[in-house]
Coordinates of C-alpha atoms in Angstrom, one line a residue:
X1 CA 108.5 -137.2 77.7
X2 CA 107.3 -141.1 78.0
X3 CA 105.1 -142.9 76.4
X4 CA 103.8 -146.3 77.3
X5 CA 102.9 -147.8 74.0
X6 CA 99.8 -150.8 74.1
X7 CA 99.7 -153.3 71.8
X8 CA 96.9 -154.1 69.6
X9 CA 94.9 -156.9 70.9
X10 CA 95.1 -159.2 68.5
X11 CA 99.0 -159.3 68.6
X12 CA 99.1 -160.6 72.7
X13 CA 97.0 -163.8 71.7
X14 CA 99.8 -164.6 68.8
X15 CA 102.0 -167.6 69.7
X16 CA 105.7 -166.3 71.6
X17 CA 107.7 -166.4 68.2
X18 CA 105.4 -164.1 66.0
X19 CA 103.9 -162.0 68.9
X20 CA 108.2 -161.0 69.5
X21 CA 108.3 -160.5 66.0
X22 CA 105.1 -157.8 65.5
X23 CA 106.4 -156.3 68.4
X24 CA 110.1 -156.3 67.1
X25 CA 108.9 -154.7 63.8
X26 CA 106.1 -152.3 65.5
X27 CA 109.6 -151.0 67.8
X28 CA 111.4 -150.8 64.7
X29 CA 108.6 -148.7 63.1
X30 CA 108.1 -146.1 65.7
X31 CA 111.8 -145.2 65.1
X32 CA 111.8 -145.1 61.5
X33 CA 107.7 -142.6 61.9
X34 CA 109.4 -140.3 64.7
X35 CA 113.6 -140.2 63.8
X36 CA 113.4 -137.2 62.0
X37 CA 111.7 -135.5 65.1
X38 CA 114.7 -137.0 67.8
X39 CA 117.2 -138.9 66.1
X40 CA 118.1 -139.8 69.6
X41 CA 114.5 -141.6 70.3
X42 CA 114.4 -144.2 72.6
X43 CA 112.7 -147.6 72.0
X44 CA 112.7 -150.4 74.3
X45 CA 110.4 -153.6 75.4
X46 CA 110.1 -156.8 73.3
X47 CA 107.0 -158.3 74.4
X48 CA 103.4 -156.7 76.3
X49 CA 104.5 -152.8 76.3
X50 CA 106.7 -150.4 73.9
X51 CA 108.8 -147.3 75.8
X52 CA 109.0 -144.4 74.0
X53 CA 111.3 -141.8 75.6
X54 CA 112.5 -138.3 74.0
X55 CA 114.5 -135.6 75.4
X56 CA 112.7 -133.3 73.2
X57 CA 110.8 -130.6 75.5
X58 CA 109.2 -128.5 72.6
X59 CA 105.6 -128.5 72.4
X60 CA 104.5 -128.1 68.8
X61 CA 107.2 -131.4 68.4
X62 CA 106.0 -133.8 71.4
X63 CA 102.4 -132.9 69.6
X64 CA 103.8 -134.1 66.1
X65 CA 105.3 -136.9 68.0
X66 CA 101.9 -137.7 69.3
X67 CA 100.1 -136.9 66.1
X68 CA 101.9 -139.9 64.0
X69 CA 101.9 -142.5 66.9
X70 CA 98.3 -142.2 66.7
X71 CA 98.5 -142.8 63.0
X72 CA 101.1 -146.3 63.2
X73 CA 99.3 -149.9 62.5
X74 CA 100.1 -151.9 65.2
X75 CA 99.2 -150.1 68.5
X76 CA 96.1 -149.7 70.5
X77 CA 96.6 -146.9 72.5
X78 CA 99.4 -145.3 74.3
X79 CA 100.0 -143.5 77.9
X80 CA 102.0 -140.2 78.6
X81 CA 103.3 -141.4 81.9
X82 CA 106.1 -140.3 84.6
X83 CA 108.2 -142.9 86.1
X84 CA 109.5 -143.1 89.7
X85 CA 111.3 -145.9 91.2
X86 CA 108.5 -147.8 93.2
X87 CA 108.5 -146.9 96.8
X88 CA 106.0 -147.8 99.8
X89 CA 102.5 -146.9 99.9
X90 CA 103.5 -143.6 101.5
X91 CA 105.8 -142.5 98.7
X92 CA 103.1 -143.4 95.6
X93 CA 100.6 -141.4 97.8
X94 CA 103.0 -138.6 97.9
X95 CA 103.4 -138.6 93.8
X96 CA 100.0 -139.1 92.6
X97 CA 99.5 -136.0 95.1
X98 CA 102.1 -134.4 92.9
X99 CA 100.3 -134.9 90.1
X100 CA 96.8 -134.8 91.2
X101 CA 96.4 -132.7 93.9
X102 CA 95.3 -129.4 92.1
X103 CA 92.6 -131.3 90.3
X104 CA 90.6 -132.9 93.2
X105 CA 89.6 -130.6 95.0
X106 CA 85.4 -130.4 95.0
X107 CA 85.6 -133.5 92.3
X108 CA 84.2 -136.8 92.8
X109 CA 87.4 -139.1 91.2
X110 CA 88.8 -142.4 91.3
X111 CA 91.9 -144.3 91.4
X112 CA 92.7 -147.1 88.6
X113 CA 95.8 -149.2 88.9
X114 CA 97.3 -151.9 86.5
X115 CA 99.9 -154.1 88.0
X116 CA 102.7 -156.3 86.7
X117 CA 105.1 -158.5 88.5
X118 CA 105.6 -159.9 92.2
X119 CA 104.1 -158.0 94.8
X120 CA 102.9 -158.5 98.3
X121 CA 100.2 -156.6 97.7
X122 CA 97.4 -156.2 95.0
X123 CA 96.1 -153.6 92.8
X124 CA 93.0 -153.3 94.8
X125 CA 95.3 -152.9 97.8
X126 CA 97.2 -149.6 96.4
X127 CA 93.8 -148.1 95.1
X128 CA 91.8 -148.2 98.3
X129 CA 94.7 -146.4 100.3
X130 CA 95.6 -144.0 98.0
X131 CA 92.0 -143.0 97.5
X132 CA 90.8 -142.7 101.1
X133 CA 94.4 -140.6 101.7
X134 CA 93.4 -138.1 98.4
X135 CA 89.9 -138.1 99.9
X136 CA 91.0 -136.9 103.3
X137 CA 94.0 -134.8 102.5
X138 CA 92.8 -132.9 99.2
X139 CA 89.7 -131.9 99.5
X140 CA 87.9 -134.1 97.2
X141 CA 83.9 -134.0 96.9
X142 CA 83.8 -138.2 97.0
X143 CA 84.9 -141.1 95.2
X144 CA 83.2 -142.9 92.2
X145 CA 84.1 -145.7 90.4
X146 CA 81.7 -145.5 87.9
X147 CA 81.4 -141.7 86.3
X148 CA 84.7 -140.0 88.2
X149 CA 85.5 -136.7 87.0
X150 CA 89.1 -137.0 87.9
X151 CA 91.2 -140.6 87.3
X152 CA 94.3 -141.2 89.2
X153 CA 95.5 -144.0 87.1
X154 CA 99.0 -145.3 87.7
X155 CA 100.7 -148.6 86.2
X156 CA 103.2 -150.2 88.6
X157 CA 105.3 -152.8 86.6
X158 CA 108.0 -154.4 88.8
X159 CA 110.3 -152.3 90.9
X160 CA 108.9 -149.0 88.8
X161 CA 105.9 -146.7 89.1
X162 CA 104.0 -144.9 86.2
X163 CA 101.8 -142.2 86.9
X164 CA 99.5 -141.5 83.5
X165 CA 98.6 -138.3 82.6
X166 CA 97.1 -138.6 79.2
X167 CA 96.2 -141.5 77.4
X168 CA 96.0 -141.2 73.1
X169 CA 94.1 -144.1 71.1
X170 CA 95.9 -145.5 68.2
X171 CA 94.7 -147.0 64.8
X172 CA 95.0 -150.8 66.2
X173 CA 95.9 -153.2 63.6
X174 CA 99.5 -155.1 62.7
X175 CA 102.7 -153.2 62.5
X176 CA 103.4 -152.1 58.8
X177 CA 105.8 -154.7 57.0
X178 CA 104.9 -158.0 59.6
X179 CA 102.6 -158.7 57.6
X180 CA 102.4 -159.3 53.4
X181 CA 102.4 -156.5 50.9
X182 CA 99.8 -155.9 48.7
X183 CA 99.2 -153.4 45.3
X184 CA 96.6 -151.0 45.1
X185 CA 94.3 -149.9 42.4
X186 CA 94.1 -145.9 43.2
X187 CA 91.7 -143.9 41.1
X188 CA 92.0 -141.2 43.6
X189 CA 88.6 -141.2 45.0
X190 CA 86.2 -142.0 47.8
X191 CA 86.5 -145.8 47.7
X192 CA 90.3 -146.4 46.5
X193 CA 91.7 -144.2 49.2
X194 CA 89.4 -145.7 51.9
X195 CA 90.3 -149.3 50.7
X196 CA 94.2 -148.5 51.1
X197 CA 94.0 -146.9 54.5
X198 CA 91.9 -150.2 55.6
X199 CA 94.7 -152.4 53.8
X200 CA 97.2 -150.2 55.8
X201 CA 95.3 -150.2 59.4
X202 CA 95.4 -153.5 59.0
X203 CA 99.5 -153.9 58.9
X204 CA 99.2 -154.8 54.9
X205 CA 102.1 -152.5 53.2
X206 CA 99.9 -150.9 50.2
X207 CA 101.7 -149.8 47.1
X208 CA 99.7 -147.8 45.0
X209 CA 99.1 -148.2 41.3
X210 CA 96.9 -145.6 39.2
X211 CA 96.1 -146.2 35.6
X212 CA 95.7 -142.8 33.7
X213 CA 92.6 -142.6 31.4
X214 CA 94.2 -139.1 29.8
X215 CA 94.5 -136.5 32.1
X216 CA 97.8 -135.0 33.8
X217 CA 95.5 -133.2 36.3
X218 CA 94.4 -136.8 37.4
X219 CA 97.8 -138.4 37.9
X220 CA 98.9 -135.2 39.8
X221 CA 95.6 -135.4 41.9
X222 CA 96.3 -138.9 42.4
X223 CA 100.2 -138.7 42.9
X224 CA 99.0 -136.1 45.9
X225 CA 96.7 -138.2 47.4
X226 CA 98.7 -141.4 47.6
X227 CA 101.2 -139.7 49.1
X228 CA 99.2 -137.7 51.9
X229 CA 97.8 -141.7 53.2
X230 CA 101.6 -142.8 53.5
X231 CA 102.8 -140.1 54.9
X232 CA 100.3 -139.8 57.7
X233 CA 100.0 -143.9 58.0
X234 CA 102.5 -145.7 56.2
X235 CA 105.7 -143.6 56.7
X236 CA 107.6 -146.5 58.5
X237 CA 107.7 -148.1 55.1
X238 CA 109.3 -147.4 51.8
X239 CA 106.6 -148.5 48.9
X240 CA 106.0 -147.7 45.1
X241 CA 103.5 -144.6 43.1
X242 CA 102.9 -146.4 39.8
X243 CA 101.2 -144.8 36.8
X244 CA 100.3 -147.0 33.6
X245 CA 99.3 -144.6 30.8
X246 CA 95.9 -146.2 29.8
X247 CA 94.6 -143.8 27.1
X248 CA 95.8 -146.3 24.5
X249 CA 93.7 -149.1 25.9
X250 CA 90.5 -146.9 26.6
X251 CA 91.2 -146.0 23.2
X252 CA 91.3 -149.6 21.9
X253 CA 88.5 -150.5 24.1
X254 CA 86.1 -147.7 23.0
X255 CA 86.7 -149.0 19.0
X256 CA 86.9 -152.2 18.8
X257 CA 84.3 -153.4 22.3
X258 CA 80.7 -153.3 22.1
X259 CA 79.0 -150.4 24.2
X260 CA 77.6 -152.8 27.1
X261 CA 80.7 -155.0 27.5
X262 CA 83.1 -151.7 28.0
X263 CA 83.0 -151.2 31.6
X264 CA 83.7 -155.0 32.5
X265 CA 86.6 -155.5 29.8
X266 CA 88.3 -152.6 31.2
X267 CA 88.5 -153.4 34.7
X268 CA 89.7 -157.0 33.5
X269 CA 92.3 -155.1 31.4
X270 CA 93.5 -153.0 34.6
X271 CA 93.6 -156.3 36.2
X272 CA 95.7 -157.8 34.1
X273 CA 98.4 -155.1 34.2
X274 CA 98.2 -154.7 37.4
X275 CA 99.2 -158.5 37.8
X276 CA 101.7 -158.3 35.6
X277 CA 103.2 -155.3 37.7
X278 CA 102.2 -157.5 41.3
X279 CA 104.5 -160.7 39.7
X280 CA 107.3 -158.2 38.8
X281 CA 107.5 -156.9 42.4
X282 CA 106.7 -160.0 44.2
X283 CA 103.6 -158.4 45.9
X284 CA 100.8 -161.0 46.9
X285 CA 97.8 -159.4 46.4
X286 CA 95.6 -156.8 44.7
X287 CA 93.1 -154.3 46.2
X288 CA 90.4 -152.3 44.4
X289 CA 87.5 -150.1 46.5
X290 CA 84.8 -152.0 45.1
X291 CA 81.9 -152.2 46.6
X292 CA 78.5 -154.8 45.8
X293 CA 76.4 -153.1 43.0
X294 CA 77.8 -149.1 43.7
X295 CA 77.9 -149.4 39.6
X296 CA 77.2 -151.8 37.0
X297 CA 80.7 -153.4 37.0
X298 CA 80.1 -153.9 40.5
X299 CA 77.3 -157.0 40.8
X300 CA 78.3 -160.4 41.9
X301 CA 77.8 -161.8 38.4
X302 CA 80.5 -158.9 36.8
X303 CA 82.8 -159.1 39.5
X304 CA 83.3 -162.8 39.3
X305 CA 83.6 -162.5 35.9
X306 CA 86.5 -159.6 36.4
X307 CA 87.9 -161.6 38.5
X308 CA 88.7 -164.7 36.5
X309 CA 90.9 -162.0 34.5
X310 CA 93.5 -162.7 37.0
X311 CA 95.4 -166.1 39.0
X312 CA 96.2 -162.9 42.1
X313 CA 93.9 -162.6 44.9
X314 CA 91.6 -159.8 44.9
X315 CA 91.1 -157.8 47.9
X316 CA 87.9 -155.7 48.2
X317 CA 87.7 -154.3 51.7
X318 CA 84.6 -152.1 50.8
X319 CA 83.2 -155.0 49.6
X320 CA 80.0 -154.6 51.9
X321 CA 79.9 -150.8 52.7
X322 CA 77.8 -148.4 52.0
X323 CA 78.5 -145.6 50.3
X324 CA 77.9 -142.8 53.1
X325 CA 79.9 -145.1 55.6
X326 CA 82.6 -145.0 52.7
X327 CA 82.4 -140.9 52.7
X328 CA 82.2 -140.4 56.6
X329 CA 85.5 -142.5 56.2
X330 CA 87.5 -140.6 54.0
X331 CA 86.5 -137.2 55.9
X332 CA 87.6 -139.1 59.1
X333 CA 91.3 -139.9 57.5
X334 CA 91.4 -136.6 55.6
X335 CA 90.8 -138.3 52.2
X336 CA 87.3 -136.5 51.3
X337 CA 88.8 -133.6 50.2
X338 CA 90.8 -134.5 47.8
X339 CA 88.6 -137.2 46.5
X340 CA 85.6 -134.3 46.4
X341 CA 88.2 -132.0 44.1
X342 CA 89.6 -134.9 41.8
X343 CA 89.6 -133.9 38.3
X344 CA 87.2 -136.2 36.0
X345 CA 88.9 -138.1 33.8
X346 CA 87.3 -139.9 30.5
X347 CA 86.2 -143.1 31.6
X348 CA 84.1 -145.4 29.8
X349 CA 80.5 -144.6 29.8
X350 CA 78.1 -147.5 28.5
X351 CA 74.0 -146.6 27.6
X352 CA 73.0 -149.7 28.5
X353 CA 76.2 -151.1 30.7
X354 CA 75.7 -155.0 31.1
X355 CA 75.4 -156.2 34.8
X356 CA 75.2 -159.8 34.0
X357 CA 78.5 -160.4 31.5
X358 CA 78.9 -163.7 30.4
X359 CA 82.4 -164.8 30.0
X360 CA 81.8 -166.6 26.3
X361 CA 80.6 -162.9 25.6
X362 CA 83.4 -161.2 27.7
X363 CA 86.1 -163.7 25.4
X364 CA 84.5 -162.7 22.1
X365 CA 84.5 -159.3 22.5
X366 CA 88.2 -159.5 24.0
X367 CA 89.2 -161.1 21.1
X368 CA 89.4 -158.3 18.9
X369 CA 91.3 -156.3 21.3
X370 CA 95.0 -156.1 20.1
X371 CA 96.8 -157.1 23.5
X372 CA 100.2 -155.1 22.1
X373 CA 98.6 -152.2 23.3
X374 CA 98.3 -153.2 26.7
X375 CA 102.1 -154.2 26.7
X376 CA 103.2 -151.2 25.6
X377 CA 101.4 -149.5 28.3
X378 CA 103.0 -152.1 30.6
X379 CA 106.5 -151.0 29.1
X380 CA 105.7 -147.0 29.3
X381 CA 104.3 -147.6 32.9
X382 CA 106.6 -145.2 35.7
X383 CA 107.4 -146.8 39.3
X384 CA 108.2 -143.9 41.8
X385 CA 109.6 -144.3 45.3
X386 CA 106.6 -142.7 47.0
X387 CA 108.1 -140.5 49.6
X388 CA 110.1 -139.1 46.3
X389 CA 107.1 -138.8 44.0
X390 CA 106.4 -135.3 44.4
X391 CA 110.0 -134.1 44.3
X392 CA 110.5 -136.3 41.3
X393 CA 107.3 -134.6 39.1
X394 CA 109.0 -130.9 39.9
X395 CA 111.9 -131.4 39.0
X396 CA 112.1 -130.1 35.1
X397 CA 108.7 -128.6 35.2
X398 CA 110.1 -125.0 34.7
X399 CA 107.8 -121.7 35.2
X400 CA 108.6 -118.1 36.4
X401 CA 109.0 -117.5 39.9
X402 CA 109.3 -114.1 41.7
X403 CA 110.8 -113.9 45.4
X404 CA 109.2 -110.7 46.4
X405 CA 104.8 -110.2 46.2
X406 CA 103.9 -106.7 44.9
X407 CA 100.7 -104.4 45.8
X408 CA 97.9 -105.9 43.2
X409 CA 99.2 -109.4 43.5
X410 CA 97.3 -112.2 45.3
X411 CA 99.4 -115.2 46.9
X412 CA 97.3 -118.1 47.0
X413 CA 98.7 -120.4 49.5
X414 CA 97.9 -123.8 48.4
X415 CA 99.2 -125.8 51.7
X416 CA 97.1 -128.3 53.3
X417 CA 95.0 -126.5 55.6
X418 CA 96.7 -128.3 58.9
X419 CA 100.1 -126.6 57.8
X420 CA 98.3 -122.9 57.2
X421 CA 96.6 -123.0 60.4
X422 CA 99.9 -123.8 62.3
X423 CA 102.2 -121.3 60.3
X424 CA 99.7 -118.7 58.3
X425 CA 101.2 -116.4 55.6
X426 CA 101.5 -113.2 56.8
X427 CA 102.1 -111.0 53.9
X428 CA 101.7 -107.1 55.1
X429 CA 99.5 -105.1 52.5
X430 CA 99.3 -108.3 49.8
X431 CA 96.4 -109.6 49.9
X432 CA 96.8 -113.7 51.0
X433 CA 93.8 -116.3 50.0
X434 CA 94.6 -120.5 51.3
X435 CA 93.2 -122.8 48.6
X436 CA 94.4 -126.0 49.2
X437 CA 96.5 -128.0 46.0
X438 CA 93.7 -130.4 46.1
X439 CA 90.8 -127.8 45.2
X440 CA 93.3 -125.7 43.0
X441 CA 92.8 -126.8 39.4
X442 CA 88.8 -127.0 40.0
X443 CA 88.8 -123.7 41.5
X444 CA 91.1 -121.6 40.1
X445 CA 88.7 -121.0 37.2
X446 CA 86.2 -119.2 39.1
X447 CA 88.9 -116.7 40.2
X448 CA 89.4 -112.9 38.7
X449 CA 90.9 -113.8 35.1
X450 CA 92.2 -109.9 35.6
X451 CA 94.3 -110.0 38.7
X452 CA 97.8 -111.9 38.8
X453 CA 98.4 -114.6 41.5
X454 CA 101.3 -116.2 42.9
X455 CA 101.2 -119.6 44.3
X456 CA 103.2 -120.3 47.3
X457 CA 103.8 -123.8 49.5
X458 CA 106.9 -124.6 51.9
X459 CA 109.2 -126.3 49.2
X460 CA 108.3 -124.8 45.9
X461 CA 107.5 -127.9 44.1
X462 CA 104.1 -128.4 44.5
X463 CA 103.5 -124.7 43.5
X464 CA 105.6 -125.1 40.4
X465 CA 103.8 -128.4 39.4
X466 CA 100.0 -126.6 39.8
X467 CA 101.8 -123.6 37.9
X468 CA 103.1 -125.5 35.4
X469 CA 99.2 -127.5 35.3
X470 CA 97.2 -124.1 34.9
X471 CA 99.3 -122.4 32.5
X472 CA 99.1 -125.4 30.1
X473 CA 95.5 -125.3 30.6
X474 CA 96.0 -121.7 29.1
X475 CA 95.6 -119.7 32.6
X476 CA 98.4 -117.1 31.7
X477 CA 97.8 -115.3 35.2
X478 CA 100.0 -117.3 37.7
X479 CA 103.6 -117.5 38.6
X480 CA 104.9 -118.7 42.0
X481 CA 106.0 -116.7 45.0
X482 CA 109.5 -118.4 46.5
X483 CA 110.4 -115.9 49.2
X484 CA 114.1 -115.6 49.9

């Protein structure tokens, strides 16, 4: 298979210096998102197009293929094409007949060619013969270039011909690491995971940084969700899962603040540790998925008042959305789900939350805070490679596994629903039920407390870490199922 990969836009109006270097990186990046597919991947062009070319021939890995080019900042669109050296008029006839001949006949269609190089003919030229030849020799109802129902498109660039079959839109943006990196504030929901993808469409590498409030269910939840957005659109680039255990703080907060001030002096306090941890790692930038007035910390007066916590810049790429447009979002990227099933986690609820803070109040009430604790959450805070993070939690988390489901048992298969529909569990006379990790722990409660229940996913270790998550929440009635 070959792809013709188009650039995003923006990147062709660059001057010649950075427009080499996004495409340089986007090259690099393709490599690094598909290698594991076809180590032997091709990759060539340094400045208007990318070639992709694979000798792999199965279809369920071309699709994967596919499936994470459409997912990598930095391209528009790309073509599934065949090439041909570029003959006379008679020969491109002869292949877009090849190609096109069993779909024209009775159809009204039309012929679209791009052209690149020195020719003694145009674009124009190539189109009107080739479309009064298909007319006449294959049957074809008309020609129309405004609603076809059949395009012969072909792309002749130099001494070669592309005839395109299929054409797959991209994400657009910048490549992934041409562009700054920047550290985001993930609570796991609608708006945080919405706000990294838009960091990440745009070519902005996006660490992730999550501040637990006291729950393990929530870091897991969160863990999960962080990496499902970099592995389906930051792949091409190693970043960082941090967790800062923030029950301390909330705890300080909660004693020593006055009811209306708590909201505001917590986000300045995640701010604040989350600068600490952008200077450590030279990142440039912070995100949050704020959006104007969504809640009380959220007005113009608060925000500016949160911000001054902090010398970083504070991206807030939400900033003017509304809420549905935030949820249609997250269900477009695959995000909703998880966000939907995320396990609440004590926050700081104020009766009467202030929406105009007044940074003379803000510093008085700060003042009795005792800013040790914060450091020592700073100093107990974990940084996790990202594509290791899952592998990392399971690896002492120790709880009974059988290899072999009995009559009575249930396997619940817990993998995302993508991987279930393209290899189901087929478990003769067990009875099988999918519930994805992401609605597990909110679910599992309304499940028979009488019947045992195995828990099952491709590796093991995200079974054994939900295990190990219900039976400390005193659910006695699961093991996991690791078939031989």
């Amino acid at each position: 298979m070959k792809l013709i990969v188009k650039v995003f836009p923006e990147i062709t109006i660059k001057s010649r210096p950075v427009r080499k270097h996004f495409i340089r990186q986007l090259a690099k990046n393709i490599r690094t998102v598909l290698r594991d597919l076809d180590p032997q991947l091709q990759v060539s062009g340094v400045w208007d197009n990318l070639e992709v070319e694979t000798a792999i021939s199965e279809p369920k890995v071309l699709q994967e293929m596919i499936e994470r080019l459409r997912c990598t900042p930095g391209l528009i669109h790309f073509l599934e094409v065949h090439e041909y050296p570029l003959g006379d008029f008679d020969d491109v006839l002869d292949k877009c007949k090849t190609h096109f001949a069993g779909q024209l006949p009775g159809k009204v269609f039309a012929v679209r060619c791009k052209r690149g190089g020195k020719h003694s003919f145009t674009s124009m030229d190539i189109e009107r013969y080739v479309g009064s030849q298909l007319r006449q020799q294959c049957g074809a109802a008309g020609i129309d270039l405004k609603k076809p129902e059949v395009e012969v498109r072909m792309e002749i660039r130099d001494q070669r011909l592309f005839i395109v079959h299929r054409q797959h839109n991209g994400l657009g943006g910048y490549p992934l690491g041409s562009l700054e990196q920047t550290l985001v504030l993930m609570s796991g929901g609608f708006d945080s995971t919405v706000a990294a993808y838009q960091m990440m469409r745009r070519g902005l590498v996006a660490h992730f940084c999550f501040f637990n409030l006291g729950g393990r269910a929530h870091e897991l939840g969160v863990m999960e969700v962080a990496h499902y957005l970099w592995q389906k659109f930051g792949r091409s680039q190693r970043v960082l899962f941090i967790s800062v255990p923030f029950e301390e703080v909330l705890a300080e907060i909660l004693g020593k603040v006055d009811n209306s001030q708590m909201g505001v002096i917590l986000k300045r306090m995640m701010l604040r540790a989350s600068t600490r941890m952008a200077e450590r790692l030279q990142i440039d930038a912070l995100v949050t998925g704020e959006a104007i007035s969504q809640v009380s910390s959220q007005t113009l007066p608060n925000l500016s008042v949160i911000d001054s916590a902090t010398d970083k810049l504070v991206l807030r790429p939400l900033i003017a959305s509304h809420k549905q447009d935030i949820i249609d979002t997250a269900y477009a990227i695959g995000t909703a789900e998880f966000a939907k099933h995320m396990p609440e986690y004590c926050g700081v609820i104020s009766v009467n939350p202030t929406t105009k803070a007044k940074p003379e109040r803000i510093a008085y009430e700060e003042s009795h805070f005792d800013m040790a604790i914060l450091e020592r959450a700073l100093e107990r805070a974990t940084l996790l490679p990202i594509d290791k993070v899952i592998d990392e939690l399971g690896k002492d988390v120790q709880v009974e596994e059988v290899d072999e489901a009995l009559a009575g048992h249930v396997v619940i298969d817990i993998r995302h629903p993508d991987a279930v529909d393209d290899e189901p569990l087929e478990l003769p006379g067990i009875e099988v039920q999918a519930l994805p990790f992401y609605a597990l722990n909110s679910k599992f409660k309304e499940l028979d407390e009488t019947r045992q229940y195995l828990l099952y996913c491709d590796k093991g270790v995200m079974s054994r870490l939900h295990a190990h998550h219900l039976l400390s929440e005193g659910h006695a009635n699961v093991r996991v199922y690791r078939p031989t």
